[in-house]
Short mmCIF file of C-alpha atoms and ligand atoms in Angstrom, two decimals:
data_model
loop_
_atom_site.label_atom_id
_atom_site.label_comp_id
_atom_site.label_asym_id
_atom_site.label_seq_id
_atom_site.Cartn_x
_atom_site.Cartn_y
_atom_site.Cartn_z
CA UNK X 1102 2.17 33.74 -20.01
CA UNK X 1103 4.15 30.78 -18.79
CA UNK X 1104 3.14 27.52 -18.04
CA UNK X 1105 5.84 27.51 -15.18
CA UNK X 1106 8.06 31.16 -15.28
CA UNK X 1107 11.81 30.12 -14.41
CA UNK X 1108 12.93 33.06 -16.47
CA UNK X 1109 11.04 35.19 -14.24
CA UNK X 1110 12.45 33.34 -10.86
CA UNK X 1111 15.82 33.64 -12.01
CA UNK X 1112 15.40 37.48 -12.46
CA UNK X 1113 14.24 37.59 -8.78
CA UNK X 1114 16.54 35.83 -7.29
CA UNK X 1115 19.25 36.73 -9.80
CA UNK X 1116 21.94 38.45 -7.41
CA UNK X 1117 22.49 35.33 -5.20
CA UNK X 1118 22.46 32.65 -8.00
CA UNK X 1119 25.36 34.38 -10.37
CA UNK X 1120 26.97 34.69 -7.00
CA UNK X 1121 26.47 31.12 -6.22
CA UNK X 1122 27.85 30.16 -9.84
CA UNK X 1123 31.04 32.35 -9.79
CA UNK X 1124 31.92 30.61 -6.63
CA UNK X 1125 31.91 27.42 -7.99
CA UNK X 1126 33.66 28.36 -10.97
CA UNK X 1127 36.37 29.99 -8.52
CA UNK X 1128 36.80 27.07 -6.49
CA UNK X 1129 37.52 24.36 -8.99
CA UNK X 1130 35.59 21.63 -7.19
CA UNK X 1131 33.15 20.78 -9.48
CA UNK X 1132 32.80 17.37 -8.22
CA UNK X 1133 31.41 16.77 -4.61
CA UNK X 1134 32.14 20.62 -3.57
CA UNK X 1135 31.23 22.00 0.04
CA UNK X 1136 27.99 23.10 -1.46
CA UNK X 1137 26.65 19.10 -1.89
CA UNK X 1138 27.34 18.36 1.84
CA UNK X 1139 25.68 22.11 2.83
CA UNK X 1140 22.90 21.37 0.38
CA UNK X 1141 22.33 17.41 2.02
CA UNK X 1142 22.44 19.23 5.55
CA UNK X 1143 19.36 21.71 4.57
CA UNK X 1144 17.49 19.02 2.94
CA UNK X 1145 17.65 16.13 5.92
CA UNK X 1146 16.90 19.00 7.99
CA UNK X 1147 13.70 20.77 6.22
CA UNK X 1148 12.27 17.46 5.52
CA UNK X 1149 13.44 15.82 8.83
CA UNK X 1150 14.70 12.86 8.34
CA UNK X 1151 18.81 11.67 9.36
CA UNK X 1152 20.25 11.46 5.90
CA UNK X 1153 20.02 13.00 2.40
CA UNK X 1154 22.16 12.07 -0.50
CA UNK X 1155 21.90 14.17 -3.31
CA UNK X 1156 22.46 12.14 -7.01
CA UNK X 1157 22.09 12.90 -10.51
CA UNK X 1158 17.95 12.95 -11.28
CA UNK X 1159 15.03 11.86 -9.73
CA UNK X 1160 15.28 8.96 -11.92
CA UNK X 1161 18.96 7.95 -10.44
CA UNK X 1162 17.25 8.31 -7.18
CA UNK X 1163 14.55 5.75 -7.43
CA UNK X 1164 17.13 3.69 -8.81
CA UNK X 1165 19.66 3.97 -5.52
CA UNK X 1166 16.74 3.48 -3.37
CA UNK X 1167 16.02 0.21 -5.19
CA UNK X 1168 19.29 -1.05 -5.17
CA UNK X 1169 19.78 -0.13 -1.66
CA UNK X 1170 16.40 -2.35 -0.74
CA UNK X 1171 17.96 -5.01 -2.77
CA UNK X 1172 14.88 -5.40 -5.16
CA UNK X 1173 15.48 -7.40 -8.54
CA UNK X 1174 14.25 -10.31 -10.22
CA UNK X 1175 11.36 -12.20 -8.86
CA UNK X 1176 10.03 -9.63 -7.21
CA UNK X 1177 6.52 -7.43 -7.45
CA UNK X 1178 7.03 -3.68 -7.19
CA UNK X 1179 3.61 -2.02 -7.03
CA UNK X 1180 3.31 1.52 -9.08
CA UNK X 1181 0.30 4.25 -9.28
CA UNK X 1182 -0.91 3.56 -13.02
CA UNK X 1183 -1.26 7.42 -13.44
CA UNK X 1184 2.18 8.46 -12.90
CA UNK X 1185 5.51 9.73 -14.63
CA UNK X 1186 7.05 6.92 -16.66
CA UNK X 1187 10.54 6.98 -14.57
CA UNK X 1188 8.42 5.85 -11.49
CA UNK X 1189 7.72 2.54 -12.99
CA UNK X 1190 10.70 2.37 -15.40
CA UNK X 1191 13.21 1.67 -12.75
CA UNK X 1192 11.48 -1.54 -11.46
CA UNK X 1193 11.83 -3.15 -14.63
CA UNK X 1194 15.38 -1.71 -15.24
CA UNK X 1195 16.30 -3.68 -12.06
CA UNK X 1196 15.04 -6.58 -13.22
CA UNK X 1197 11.93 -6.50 -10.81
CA UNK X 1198 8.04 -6.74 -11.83
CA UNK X 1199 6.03 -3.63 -12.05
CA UNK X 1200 2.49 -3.86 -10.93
CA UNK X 1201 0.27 -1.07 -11.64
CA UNK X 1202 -2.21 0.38 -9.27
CA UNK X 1203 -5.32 1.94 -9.57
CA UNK X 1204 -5.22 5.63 -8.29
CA UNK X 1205 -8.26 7.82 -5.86
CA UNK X 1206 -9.71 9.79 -9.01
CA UNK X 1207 -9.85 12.50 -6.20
CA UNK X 1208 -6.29 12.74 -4.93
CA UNK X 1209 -4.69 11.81 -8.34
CA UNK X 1210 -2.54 9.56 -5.90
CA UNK X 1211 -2.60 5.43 -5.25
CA UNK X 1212 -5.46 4.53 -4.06
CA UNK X 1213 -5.07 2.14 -1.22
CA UNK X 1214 -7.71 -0.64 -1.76
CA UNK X 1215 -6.58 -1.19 -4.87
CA UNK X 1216 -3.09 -1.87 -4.23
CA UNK X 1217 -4.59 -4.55 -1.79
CA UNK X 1218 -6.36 -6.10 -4.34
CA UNK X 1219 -3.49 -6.52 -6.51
CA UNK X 1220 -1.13 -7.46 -3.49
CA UNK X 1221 -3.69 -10.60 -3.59
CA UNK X 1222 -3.53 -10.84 -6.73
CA UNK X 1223 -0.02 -11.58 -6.98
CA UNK X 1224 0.04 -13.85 -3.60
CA UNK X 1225 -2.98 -15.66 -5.81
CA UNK X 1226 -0.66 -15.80 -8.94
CA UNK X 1227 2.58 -17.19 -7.28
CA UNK X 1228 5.18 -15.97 -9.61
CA UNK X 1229 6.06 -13.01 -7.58
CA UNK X 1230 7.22 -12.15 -4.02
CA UNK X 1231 4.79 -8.79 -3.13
CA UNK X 1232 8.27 -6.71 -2.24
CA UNK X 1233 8.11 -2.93 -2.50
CA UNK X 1234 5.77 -0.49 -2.93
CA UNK X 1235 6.48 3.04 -4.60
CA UNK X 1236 3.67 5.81 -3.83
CA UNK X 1237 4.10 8.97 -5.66
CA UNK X 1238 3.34 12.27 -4.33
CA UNK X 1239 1.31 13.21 -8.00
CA UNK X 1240 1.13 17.21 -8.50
CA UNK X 1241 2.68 17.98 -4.86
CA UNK X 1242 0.61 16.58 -3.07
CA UNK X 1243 1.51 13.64 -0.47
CA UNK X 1244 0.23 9.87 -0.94
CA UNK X 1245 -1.86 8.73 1.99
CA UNK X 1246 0.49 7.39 3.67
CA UNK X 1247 -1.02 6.14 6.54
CA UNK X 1248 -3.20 3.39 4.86
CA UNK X 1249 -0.13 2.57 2.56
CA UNK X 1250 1.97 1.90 5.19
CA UNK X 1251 -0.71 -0.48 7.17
CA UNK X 1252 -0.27 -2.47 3.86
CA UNK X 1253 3.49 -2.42 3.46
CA UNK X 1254 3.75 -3.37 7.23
CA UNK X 1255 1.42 -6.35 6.82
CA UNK X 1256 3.17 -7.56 3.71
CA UNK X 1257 6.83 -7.06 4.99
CA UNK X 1258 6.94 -4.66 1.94
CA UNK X 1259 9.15 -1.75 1.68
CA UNK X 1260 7.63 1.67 1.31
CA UNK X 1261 9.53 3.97 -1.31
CA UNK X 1262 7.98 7.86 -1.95
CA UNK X 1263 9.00 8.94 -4.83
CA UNK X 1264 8.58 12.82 -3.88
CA UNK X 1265 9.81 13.97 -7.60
CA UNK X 1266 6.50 16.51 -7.42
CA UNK X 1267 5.76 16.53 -3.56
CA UNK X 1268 8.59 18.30 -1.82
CA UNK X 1269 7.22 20.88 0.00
CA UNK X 1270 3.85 19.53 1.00
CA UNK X 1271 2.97 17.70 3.86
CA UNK X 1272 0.35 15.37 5.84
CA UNK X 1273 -0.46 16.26 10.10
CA UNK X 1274 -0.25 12.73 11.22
CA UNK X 1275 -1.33 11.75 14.98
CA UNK X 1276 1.42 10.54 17.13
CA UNK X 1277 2.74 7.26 17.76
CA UNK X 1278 1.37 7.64 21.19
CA UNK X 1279 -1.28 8.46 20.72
CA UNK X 1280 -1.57 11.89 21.63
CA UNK X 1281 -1.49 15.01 19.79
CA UNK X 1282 -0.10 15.26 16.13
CA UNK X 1283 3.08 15.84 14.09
CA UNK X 1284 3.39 17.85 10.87
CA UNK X 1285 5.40 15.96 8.67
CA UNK X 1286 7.34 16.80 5.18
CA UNK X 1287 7.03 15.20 2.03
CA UNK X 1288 9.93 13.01 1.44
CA UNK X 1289 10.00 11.23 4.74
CA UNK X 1290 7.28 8.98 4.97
CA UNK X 1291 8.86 6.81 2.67
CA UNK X 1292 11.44 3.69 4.29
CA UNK X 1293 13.70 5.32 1.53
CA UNK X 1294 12.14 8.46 0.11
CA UNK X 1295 13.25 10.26 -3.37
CA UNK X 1296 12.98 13.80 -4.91
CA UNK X 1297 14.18 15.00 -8.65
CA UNK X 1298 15.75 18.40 -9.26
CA UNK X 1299 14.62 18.83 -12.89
CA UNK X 1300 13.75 22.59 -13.47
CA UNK X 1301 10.44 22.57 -13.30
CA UNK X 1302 9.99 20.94 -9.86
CA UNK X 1303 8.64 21.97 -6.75
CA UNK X 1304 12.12 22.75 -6.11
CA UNK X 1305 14.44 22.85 -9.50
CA UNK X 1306 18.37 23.43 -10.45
CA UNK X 1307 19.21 24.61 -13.80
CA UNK X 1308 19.38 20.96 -15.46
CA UNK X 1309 19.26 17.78 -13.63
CA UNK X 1310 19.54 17.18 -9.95
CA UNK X 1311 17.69 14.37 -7.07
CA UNK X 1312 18.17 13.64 -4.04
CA UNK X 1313 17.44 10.39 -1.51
CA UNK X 1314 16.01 10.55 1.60
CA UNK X 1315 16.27 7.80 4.57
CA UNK X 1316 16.86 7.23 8.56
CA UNK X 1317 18.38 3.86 7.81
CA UNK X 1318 22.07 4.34 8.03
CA UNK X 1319 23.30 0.86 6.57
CA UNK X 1320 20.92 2.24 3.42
CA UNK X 1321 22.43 5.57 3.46
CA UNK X 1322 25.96 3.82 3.53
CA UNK X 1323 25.31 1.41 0.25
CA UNK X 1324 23.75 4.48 -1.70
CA UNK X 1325 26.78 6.79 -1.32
CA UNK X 1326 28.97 3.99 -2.21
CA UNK X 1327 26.46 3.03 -4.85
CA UNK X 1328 25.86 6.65 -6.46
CA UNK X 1329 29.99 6.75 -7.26
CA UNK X 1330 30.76 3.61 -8.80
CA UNK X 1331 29.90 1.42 -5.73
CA UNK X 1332 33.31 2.91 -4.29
CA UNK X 1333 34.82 0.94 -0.64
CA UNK X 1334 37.07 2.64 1.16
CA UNK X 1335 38.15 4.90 -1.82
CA UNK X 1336 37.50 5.99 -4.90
CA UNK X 1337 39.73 3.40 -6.66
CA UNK X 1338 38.38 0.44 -4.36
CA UNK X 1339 35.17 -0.65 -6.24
CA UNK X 1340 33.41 -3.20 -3.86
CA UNK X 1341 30.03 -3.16 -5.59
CA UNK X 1342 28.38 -2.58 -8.90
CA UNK X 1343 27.34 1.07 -9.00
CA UNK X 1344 26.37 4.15 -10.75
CA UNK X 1345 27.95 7.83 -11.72
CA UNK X 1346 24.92 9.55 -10.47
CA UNK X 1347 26.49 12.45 -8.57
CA UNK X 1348 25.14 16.37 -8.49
CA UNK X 1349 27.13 18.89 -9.50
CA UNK X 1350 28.87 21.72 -7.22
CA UNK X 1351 27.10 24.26 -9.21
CA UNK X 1352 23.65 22.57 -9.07
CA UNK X 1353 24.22 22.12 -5.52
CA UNK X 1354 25.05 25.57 -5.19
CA UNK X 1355 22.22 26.75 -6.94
CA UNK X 1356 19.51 24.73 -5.06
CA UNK X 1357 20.85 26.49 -2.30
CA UNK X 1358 19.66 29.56 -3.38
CA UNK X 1359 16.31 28.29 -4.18
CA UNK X 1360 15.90 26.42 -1.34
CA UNK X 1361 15.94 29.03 0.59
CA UNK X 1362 13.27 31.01 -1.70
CA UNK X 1363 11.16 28.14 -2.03
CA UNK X 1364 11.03 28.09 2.24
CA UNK X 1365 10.71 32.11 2.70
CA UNK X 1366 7.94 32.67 0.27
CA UNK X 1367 7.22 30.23 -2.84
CA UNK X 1368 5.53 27.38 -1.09
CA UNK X 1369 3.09 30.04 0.54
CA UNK X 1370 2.80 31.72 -3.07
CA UNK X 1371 1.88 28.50 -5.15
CA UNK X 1372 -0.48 27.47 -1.68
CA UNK X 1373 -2.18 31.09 -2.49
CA UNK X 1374 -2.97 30.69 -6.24
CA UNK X 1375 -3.64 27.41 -6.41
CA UNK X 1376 -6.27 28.54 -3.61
CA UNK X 1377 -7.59 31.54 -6.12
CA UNK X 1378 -7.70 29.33 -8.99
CA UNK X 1379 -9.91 26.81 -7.02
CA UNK X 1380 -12.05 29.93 -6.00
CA UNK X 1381 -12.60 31.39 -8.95
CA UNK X 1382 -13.51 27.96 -10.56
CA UNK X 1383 -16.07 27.57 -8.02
CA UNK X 1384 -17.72 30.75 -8.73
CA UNK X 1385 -17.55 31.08 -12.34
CA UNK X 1386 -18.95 27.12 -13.37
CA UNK X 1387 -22.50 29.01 -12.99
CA UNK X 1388 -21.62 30.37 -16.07
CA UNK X 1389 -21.47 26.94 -17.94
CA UNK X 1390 -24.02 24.73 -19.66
CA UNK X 1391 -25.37 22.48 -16.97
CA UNK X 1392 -23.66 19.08 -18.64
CA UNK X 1393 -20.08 20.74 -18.46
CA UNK X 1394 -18.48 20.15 -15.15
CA UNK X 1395 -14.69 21.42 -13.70
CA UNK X 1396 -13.86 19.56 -10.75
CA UNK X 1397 -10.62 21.67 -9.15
CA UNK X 1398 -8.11 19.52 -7.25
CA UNK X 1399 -8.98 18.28 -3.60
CA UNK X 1400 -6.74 18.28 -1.25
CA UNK X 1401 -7.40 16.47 2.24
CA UNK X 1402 -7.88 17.57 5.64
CA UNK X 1403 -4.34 17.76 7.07
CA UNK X 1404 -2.89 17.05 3.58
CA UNK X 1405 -1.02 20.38 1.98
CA UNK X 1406 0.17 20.04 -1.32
CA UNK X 1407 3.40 22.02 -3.08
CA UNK X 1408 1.66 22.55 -6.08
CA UNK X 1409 3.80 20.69 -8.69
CA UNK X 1410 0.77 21.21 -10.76
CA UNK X 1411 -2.68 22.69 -11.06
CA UNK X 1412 -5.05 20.00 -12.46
CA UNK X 1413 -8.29 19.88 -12.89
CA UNK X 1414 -10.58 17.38 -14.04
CA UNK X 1415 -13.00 18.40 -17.13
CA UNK X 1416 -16.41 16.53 -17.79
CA UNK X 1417 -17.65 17.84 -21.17
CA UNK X 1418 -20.21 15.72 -23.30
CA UNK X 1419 -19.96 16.22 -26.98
CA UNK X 1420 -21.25 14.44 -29.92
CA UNK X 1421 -19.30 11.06 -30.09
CA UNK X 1422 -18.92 10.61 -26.36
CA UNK X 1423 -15.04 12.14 -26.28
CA UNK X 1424 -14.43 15.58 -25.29
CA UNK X 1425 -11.85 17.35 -27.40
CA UNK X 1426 -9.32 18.02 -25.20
CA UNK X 1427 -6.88 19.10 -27.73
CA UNK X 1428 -9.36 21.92 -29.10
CA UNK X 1429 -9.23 23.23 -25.63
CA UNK X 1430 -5.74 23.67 -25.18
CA UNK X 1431 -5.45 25.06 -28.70
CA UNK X 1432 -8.46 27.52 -28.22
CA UNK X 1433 -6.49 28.77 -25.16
CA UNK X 1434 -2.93 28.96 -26.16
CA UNK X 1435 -4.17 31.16 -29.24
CA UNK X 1436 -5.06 33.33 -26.40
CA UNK X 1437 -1.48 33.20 -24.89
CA UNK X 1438 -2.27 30.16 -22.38
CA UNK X 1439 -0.56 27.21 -22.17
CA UNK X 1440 -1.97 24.35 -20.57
CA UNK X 1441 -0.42 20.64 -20.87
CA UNK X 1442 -1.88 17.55 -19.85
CA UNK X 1443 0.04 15.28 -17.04
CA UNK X 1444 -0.43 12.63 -18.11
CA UNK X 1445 -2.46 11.10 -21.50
CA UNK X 1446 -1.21 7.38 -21.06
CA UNK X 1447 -1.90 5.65 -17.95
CA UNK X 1448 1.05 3.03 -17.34
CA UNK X 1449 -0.77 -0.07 -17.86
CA UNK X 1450 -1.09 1.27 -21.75
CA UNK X 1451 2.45 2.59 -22.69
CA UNK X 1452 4.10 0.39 -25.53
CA UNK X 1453 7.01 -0.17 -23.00
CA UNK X 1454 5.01 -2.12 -20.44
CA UNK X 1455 3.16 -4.27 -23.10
CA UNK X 1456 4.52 -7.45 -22.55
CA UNK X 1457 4.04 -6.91 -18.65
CA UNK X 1458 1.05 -9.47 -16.74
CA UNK X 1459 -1.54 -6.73 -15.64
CA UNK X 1460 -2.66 -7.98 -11.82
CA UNK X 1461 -5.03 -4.83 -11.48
CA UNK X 1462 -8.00 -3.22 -13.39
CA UNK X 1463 -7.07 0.24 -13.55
CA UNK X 1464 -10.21 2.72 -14.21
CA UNK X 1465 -9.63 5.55 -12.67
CA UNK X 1466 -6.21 6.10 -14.22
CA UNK X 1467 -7.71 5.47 -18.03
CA UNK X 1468 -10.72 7.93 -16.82
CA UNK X 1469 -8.01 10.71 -15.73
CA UNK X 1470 -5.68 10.27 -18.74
CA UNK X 1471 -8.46 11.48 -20.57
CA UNK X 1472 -10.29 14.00 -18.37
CA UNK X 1473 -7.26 15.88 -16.91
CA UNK X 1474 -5.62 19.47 -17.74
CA UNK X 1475 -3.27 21.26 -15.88
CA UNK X 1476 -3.17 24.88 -15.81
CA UNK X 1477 0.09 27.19 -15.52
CA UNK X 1478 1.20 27.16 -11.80
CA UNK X 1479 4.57 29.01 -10.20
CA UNK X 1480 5.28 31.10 -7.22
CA UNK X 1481 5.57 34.22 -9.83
CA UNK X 1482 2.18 33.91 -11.51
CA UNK X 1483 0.10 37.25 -9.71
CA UNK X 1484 -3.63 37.36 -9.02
CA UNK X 1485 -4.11 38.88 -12.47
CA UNK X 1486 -2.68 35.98 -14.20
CA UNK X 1487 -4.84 33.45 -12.14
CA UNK X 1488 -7.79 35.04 -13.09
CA UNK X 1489 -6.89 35.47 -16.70
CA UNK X 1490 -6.31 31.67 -16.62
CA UNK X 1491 -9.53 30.93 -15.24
CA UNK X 1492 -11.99 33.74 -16.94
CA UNK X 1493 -9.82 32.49 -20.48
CA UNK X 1494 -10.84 28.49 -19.27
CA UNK X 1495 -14.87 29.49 -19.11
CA UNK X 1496 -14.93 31.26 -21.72
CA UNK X 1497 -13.46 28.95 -23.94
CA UNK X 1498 -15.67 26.08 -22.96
C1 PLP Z 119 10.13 13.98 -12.73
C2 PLP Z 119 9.73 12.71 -12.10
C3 PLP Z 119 10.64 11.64 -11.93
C4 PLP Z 119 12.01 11.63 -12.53
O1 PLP Z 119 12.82 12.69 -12.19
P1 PLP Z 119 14.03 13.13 -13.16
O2 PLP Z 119 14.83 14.07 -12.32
O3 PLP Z 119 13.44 13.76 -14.37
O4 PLP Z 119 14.80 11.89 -13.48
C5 PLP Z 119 10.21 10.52 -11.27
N1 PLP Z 119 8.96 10.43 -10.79
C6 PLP Z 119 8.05 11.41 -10.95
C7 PLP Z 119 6.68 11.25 -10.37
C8 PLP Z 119 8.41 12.58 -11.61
O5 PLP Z 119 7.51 13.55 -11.78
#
C-alpha cells in the first residue's frame, strides 16, 4: 500500500496528462505558456477570489505574499508552532520576527487565544510591531478564520493563509449582512492567501508548483512583477528586487488535468475515507485495553477539510511514561503500511529557530509532536484498504 498513490492517479488519469505534456513539448513555450494564464483563471475562479498568480512552490508563495505586504525587519509575524518548517522560514528569510503560536489540540490548527496572548506579549515587550499573521490550513482543513480575523482587524495585522494542505476544503461562514450564509474555499480567507503544488498535495504537479491568491489588485500587481525578477514595464526593465519563481508550462498544464479530477471526484473520495477511517476507529477502540485511546481528527460544524492528511492522535501509557511511536510504525509497515508522522518537532524546538525570543508557551504543539500519526490517505485508496489500515492499527496496538 501507499502512503499517498500518485502512481496509481497517474494511471487513471493517464490519457489526458501525456496529452497535456506532448502539447507543451509541441508548442515550445515552456515559460509562461497559455496553460499558466488558463490554469490562474480556474484557480481564482474555484476558490473565488479576483486574482491567482501561480509561482514556483508553496514556499516562493509565502514569500511573494510577504514581500507584497511589505513585512521585514522589526516586525512580529505570528506562526502555528505545529506546522511545516517553510511556514515560519520565510518570516525570518525576510528579515521579520517569527512568533510561534500555540495550536487547538483538536483542529491541529492556531488556536486563537493564544495568538492573543502572544500579540500582548509582544505589545508588552516593545521590540516588535505585531504585523502579520500566517494561519495554516494543517492536514486540509481550514484555520478558524473568523476569530483570526477579529484579531488581525483589531491589531491592523495582515492575515496570510498559507493553504499549502487546505485547498479544497472550506468553512460556511454567515453573511456580512447578516443573513443567511456563504460557502467559502480554502485559499481566500486570507488578505493574501497561498497554496504549494508539491506532489503530494491536496492538489499536486509532477515536481514543484504554488500559487497566490488575493482581491487586492495593487498586491497582485507587485507579485507578478516580483515573481520575474521584479520586472516594470518589461522583462529587461527591473524596477524592484525580485525573484525567478515562475511555474512551468508543463506543470501548468498538468494541474489542469488534475484540477479538474480533484473537482469531479477526488475531494468527494478523500471526504469518503477519511469518513470510513473515522468510523471504523470508533467502532473497533472497544477492542483496546481501556488506558489506550485513538482520538480520529475533528472537523467542525461548517468546516470541511481536503484531507491533506489523516491524523490521529494516540494516547498509549507504557512503562517510562513515552509511548513508542516508532515501534508502531515499524510493527505496521512490516505489514505493508506506511504511516509517517507530520510533524515530530514543534517550531519553537527546531535548531533553526534557537536563537529566536519565544513570546508564547506552546503545549499543545509539544503534546501533538509526540502523540500524532498519520495514516495513508488519497482519492485511490478503496474501502478495502481503509479497513486494512484500521483493523492492521488495532491490532498492532
Ligand atoms: C508544503 C508546505 C509548504 C511549502 O510548500 P512547497 O511547495 O514545498 O514549497 C508551506 N506550508 C505548508 C503548511 C506546507 O505543508
Amino acid at each position: 500500500m501507499e502512503f499517498r498513490d500518485l502512481k496509481k492517479q497517474y494511471e487513471v488519469l493517464k490519457a489526458d496528462i501525456d496529452r497535456a505534456m506532448t502539447e507543451v513539448a509541441a508548442s515550445g513555450a515552456y515559460i509562461m505558456g497559455d496553460p499558466v494564464r488558463a490554469l490562474e483563471q480556474e484557480l481564482a475562479e474555484y476558490v473565488g477570489v479576483k486574482h491567482c498568480l501561480a509561482c514556483a512552490n508553496g514556499t516562493d508563495a509565502l514569500t511573494l505574499a510577504l514581500k507584497a505586504i511589505g513585512v521585514g525587519k522589526g516586525d512580529a509575524v505570528f506562526v502555528p508552532d505545529f506546522t511545516f518548517f517553510a511556514t515560519a522560514e520565510v518570516v525570518s528569510l525576510e528579515g521579520a520576527t517569527p512568533v510561534f503560536v500555540d495550536v487547538n489540540p483538536d483542529t491541529f490548527n492556531m488556536d486563537p487565544k493564544s495568538l492573543d496572548d502572544a500579540v500582548r506579549s509582544v505589545h508588552d515587550n516593545m521590540t516588535l510591531r505585531p504585523r502579520a499573521v500566517i494561519a495554516v490550513d494543517l492536514f486540509g482543513l481550514p484555520a478558524d478564520y473568523a476569530a483570526l480575523r477579529a484579531i488581525t482587524k483589531r491589531e491592523g495585522m495582515a492575515l496570510i493563509e498559507d493553504g499549502a494542505q487546505g485547498f479544497g476544503g472550506s468553512i460556511k461562514m454567515p453573511n456580512a449582512t447578516g443573513e443567511g450564509f456563504t460557502v467559502r474555499r480554502a485559499c481566500s480567507f486570507g488578505d493574501i492567501s497561498t497554496t504549494s503544488f508539491f506532489p503530494a498535495k491536496p492538489v499536486g504537479c509532477y515536481g514543484d508548483g504554488g500559487a497566490v491568491f488575493t482581491d487586492n489588485d495593487e498586491w497582485a500587481a507587485l507579485i507578478a512583477s516580483l515573481r520575474v525578477h521584479g520586472k516594470g514595464s518589461y522583462k529587461y526593465d527591473n524596477v524592484r528586487i525580485g525573484l525567478n519563481s515562475r511555474l512551468d508550462t508543463i506543470q501548468a498544464a498538468i494541474l489542469r488535468v488534475k484540477l479538474k479530477a480533484f473537482k469531479e471526484y477526488e475531494l468527494e473520495a478523500v471526504n469518503r475515507n477519511a469518513e470510513y477511517y473515522t468510523q471504523l476507529l470508533g467502532g473497533m477502540t472497544k477492542f483496546l485495553k481501556k488506558e489506550i485511546q485513538i482520538t480520529p481528527p475533528t472537523v467542525p460544524t461548517g468546516f470541511t477539510s481536503s484531507w491533506a492528511q489523516y491524523t490521529i492522535r494516540l494516547s498509549v501509557p507504557s512503562g517510562n511514561g513515552t509511548f513508542n511511536r516508532e515501534a508502531l510504525m515499524a510493527k505496521m509497515k512490516a505489514k505493508g503500511i506506511p504511516t509517517m508522522v507530520y510533524y515530530p518537532t514543534p517550531m519553537s524546538k527546531q535548531t533553526a529557530f534557537k536563537e529566536v525570543h519565544s513570546f508564547a508557551l506552546t503545549p499543545h504543539a509539544e503534546k501533538l509532536s509526540k502523540s500524532v500519526l498519520s495514516l495513508p490517505m488519497h482519492p485511490y485508496l478503496t474501502r478495502e484498504d481503509v479497513r486494512t489500515v484500521a483493523e492492521n492499527l488495532i491490532n498492532s496496538l
